[in-house]
PDB file of C-alpha atoms in Angstrom:
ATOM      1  CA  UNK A  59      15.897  27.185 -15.808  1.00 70.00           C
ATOM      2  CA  UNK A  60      15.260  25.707 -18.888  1.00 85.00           C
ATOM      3  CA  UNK A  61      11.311  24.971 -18.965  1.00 86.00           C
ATOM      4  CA  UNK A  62      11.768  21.227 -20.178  1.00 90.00           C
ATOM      5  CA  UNK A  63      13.849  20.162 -16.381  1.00 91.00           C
ATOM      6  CA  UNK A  64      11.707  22.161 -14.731  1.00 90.00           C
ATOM      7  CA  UNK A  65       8.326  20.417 -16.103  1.00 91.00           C
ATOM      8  CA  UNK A  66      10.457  16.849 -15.449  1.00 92.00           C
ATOM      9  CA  UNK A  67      11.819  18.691 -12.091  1.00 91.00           C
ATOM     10  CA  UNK A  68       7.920  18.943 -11.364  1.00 92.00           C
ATOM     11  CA  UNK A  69       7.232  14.997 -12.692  1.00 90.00           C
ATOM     12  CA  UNK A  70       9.943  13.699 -10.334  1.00 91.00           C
ATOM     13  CA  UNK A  71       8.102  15.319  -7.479  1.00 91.00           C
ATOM     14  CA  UNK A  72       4.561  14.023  -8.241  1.00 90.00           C
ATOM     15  CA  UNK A  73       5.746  10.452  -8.807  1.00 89.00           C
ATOM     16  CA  UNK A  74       8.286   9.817  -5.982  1.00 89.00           C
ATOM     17  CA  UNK A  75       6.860  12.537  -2.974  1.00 85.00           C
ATOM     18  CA  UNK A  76       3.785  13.205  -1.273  1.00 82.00           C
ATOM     19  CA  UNK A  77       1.266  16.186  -2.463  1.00 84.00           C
ATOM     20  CA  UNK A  78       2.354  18.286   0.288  1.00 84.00           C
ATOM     21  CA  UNK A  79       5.775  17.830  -1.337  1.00 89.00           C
ATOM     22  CA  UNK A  80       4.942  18.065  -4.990  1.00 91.00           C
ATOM     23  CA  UNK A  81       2.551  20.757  -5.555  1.00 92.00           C
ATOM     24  CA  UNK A  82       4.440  23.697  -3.507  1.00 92.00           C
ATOM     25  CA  UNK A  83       7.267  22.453  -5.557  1.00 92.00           C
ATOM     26  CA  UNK A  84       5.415  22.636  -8.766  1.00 93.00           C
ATOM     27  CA  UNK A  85       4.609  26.437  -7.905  1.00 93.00           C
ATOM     28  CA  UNK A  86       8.247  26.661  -6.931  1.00 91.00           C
ATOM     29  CA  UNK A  87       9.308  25.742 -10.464  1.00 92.00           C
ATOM     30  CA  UNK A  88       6.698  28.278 -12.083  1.00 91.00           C
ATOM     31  CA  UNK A  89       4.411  25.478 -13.183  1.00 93.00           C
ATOM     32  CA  UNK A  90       0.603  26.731 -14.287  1.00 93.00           C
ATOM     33  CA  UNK A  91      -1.677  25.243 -11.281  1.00 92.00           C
ATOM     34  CA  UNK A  92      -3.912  23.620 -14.139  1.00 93.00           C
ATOM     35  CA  UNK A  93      -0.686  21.308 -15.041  1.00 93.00           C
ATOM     36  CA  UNK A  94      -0.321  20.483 -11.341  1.00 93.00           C
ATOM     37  CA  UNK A  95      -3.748  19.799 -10.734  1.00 92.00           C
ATOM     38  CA  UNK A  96      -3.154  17.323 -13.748  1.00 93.00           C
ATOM     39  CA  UNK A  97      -0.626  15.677 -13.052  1.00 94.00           C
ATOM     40  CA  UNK A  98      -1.136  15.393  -9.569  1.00 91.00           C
ATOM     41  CA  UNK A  99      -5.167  14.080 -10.084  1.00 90.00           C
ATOM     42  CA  UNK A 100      -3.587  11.297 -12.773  1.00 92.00           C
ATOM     43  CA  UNK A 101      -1.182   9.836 -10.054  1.00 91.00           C
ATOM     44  CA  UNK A 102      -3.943   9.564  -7.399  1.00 87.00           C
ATOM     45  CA  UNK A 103      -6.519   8.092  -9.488  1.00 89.00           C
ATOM     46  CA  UNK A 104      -3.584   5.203 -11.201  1.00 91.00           C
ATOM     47  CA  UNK A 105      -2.988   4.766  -7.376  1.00 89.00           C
ATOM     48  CA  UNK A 106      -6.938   4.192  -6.380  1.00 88.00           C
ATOM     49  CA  UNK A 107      -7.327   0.090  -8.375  1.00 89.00           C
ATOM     50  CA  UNK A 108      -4.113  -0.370  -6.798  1.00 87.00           C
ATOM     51  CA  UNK A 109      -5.148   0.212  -3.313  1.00 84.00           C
ATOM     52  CA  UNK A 110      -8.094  -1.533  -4.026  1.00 84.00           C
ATOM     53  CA  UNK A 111      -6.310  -4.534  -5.287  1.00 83.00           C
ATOM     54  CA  UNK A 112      -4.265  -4.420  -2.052  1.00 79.00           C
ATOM     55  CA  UNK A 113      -7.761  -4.457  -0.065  1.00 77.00           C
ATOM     56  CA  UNK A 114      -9.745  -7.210  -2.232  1.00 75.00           C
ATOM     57  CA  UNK A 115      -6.497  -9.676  -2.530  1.00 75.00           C
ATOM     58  CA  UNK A 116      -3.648  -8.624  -0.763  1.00 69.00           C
ATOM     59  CA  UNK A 117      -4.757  -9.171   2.922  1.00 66.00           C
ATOM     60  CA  UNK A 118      -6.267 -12.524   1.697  1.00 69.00           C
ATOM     61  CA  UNK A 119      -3.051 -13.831   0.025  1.00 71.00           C
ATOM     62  CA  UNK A 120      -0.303 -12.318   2.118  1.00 70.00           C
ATOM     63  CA  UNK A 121       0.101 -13.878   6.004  1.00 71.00           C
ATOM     64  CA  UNK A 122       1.616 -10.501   7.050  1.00 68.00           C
ATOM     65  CA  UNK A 123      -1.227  -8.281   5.240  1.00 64.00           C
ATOM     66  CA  UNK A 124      -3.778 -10.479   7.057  1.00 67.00           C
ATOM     67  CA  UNK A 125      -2.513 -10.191  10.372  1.00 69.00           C
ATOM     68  CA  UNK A 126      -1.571  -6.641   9.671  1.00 63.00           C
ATOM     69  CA  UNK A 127      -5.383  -6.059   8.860  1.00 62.00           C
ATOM     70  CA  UNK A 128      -6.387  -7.331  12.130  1.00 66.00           C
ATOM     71  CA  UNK A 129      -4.335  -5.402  14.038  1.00 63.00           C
ATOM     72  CA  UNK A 130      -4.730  -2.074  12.700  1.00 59.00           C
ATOM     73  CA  UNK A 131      -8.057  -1.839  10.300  1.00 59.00           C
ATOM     74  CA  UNK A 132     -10.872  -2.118  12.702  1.00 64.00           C
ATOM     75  CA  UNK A 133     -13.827   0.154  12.139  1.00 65.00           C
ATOM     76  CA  UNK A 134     -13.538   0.416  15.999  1.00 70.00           C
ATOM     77  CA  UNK A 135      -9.503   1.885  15.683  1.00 72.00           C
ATOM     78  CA  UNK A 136     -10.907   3.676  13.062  1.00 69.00           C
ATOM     79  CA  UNK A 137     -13.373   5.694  14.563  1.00 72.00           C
ATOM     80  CA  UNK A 138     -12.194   6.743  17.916  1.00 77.00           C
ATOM     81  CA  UNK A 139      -9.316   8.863  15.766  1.00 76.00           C
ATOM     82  CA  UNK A 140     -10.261  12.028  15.398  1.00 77.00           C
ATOM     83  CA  UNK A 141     -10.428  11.956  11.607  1.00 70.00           C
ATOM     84  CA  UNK A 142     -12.057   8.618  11.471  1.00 73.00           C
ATOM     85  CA  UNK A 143     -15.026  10.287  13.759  1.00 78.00           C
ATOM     86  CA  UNK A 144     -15.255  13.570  11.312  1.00 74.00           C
ATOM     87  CA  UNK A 145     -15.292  10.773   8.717  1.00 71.00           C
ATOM     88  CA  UNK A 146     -17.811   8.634   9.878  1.00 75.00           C
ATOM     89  CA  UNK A 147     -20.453  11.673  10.315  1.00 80.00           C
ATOM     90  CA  UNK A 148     -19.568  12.664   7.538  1.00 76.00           C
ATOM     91  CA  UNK A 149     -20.433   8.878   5.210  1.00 74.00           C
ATOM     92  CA  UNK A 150     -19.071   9.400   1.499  1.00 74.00           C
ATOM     93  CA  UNK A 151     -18.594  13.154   1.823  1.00 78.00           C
ATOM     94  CA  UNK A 152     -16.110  11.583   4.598  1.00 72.00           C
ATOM     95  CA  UNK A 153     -13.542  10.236   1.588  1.00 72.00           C
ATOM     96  CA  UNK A 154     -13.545  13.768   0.264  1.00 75.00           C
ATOM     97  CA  UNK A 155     -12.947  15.002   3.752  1.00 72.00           C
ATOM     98  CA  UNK A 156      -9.783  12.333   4.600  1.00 69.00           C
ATOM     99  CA  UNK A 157      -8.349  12.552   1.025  1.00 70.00           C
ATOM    100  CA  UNK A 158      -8.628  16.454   1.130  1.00 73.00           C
ATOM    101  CA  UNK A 159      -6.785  16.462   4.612  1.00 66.00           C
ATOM    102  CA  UNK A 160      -3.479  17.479   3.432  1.00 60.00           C
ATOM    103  CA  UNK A 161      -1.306  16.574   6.326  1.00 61.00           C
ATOM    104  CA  UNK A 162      -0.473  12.776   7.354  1.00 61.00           C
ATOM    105  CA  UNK A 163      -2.644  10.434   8.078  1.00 59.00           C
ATOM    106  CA  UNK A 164      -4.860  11.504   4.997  1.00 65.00           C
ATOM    107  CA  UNK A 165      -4.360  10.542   1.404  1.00 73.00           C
ATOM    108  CA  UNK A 166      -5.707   7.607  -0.922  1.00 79.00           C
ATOM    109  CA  UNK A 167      -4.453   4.774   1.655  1.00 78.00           C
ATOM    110  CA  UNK A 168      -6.625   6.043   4.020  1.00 76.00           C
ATOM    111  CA  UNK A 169      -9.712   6.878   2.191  1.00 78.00           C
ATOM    112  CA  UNK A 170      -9.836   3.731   0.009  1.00 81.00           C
ATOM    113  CA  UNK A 171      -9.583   1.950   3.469  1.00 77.00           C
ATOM    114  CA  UNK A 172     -12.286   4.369   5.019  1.00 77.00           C
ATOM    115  CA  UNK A 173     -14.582   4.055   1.812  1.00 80.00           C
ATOM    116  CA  UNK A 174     -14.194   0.258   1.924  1.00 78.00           C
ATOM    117  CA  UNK A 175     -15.136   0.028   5.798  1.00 76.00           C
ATOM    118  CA  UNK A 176     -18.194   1.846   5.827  1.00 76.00           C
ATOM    119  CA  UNK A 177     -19.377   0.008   2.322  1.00 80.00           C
ATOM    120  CA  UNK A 178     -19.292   3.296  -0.013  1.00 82.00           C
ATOM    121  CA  UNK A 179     -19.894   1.632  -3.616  1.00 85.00           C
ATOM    122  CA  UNK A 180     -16.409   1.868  -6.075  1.00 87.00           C
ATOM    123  CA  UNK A 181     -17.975   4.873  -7.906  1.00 88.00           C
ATOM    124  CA  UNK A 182     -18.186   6.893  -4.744  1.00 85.00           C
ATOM    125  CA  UNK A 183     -14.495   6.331  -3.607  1.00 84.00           C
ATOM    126  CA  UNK A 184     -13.344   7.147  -7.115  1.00 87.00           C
ATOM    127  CA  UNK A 185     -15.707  10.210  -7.433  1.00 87.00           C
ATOM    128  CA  UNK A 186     -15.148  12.006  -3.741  1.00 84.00           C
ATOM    129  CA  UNK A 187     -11.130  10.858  -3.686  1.00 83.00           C
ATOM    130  CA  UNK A 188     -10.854  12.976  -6.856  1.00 86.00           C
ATOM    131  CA  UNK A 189     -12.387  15.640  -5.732  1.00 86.00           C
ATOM    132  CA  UNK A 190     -10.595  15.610  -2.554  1.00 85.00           C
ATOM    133  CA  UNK A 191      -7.256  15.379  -4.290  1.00 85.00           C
ATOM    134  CA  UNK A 192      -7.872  18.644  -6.457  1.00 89.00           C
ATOM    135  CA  UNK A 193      -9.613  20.920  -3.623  1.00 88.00           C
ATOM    136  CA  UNK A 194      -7.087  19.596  -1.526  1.00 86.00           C
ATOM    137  CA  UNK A 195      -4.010  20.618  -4.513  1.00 89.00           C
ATOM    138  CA  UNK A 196      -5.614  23.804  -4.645  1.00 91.00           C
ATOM    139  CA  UNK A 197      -5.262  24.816  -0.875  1.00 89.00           C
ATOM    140  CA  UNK A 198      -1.893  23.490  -1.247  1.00 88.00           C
ATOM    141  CA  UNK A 199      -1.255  25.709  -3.934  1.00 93.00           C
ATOM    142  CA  UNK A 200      -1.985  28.783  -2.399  1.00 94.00           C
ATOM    143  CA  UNK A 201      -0.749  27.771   0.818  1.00 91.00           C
ATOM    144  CA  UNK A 202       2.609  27.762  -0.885  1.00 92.00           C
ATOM    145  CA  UNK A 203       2.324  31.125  -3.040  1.00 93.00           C
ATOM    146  CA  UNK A 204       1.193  32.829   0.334  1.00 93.00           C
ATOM    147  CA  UNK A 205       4.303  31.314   1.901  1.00 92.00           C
ATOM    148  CA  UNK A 206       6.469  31.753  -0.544  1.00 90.00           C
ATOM    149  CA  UNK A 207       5.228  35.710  -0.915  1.00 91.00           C
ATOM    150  CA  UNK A 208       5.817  36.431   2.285  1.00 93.00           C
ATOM    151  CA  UNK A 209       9.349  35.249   2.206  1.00 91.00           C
ATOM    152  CA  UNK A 210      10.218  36.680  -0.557  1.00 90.00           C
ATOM    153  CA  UNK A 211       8.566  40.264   0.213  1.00 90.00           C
ATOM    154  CA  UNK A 212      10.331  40.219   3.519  1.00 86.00           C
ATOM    155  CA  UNK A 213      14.057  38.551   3.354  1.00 73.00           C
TER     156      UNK A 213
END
């Protein structure tokens, strides 16, 4: 495949599907893991104001948001999941810990929300969600070479 598609191949993923989605594509498509952990780092930390944004003024100015806030985003909900107890033990290492939990449920959504709950300052969120996004990448990563090896080594 000619290495221009499959670096915009790659792009498509990271801006329209999750990073469980995206990054065992990106090794799919032979792209260097420092290029995925890149691109895919850029995209979550655009995404962090904007989630933000949707906390600060969203639930304030939108009737739906608001009553969808009071439904669901309770520190109470929140903590009696079992990632929102590992989360609250674990304070601002806690963002790292949801953001870095590849499967659903995890992500910037939720640890914007989680940082914003338990009053972790802006540089925190932004700090510990990056982090989370690149360990979490890296497992990823190698979660889809291993897969991908064994396949290949015994189809």
């Amino acid at each position: 495949m000619n290495p221009l598609k499959q670096y915009a191949a790659f792009l498509a993923a990271v801006l329209t599907a999750k990073k469980i989605i995206s990054v065992p594509s990106g090794y799919a498509l032979r792209i260097d893991l420092s290029l995925i952990l890149l691109a895919v780092t850029l995209v979550d930390f655009v995404q962090i104001p904007f989630f933000e944004y949707i906390y600060d003024k969203g639930f304030e100015k939108i009737r739906f948001l608001k009553w969808l806030e009071k439904k669901l985003y309770s520190k109470e909900k929140f903590t009696q999941t079992l990632l929102g107890r590992i989360a609250e033990r674990l304070k601002v290492w806690g963002v790292f810990a949801i953001f870095a939990w590849p499967l659903f449920g995890g992500g910037i959504w939720t640890a914007v929300l989680f940082g914003r709950m338990f009053g972790i300052r802006r540089v925190g969120i932004y700090v510990f969600t990056l982090l989370g996004s690149i360990s979490s990448s890296i497992v990823l990563y190698y979660s889809a070479k291993g897969v991908i090896n064994f396949l290949s080594r015994y189809s």
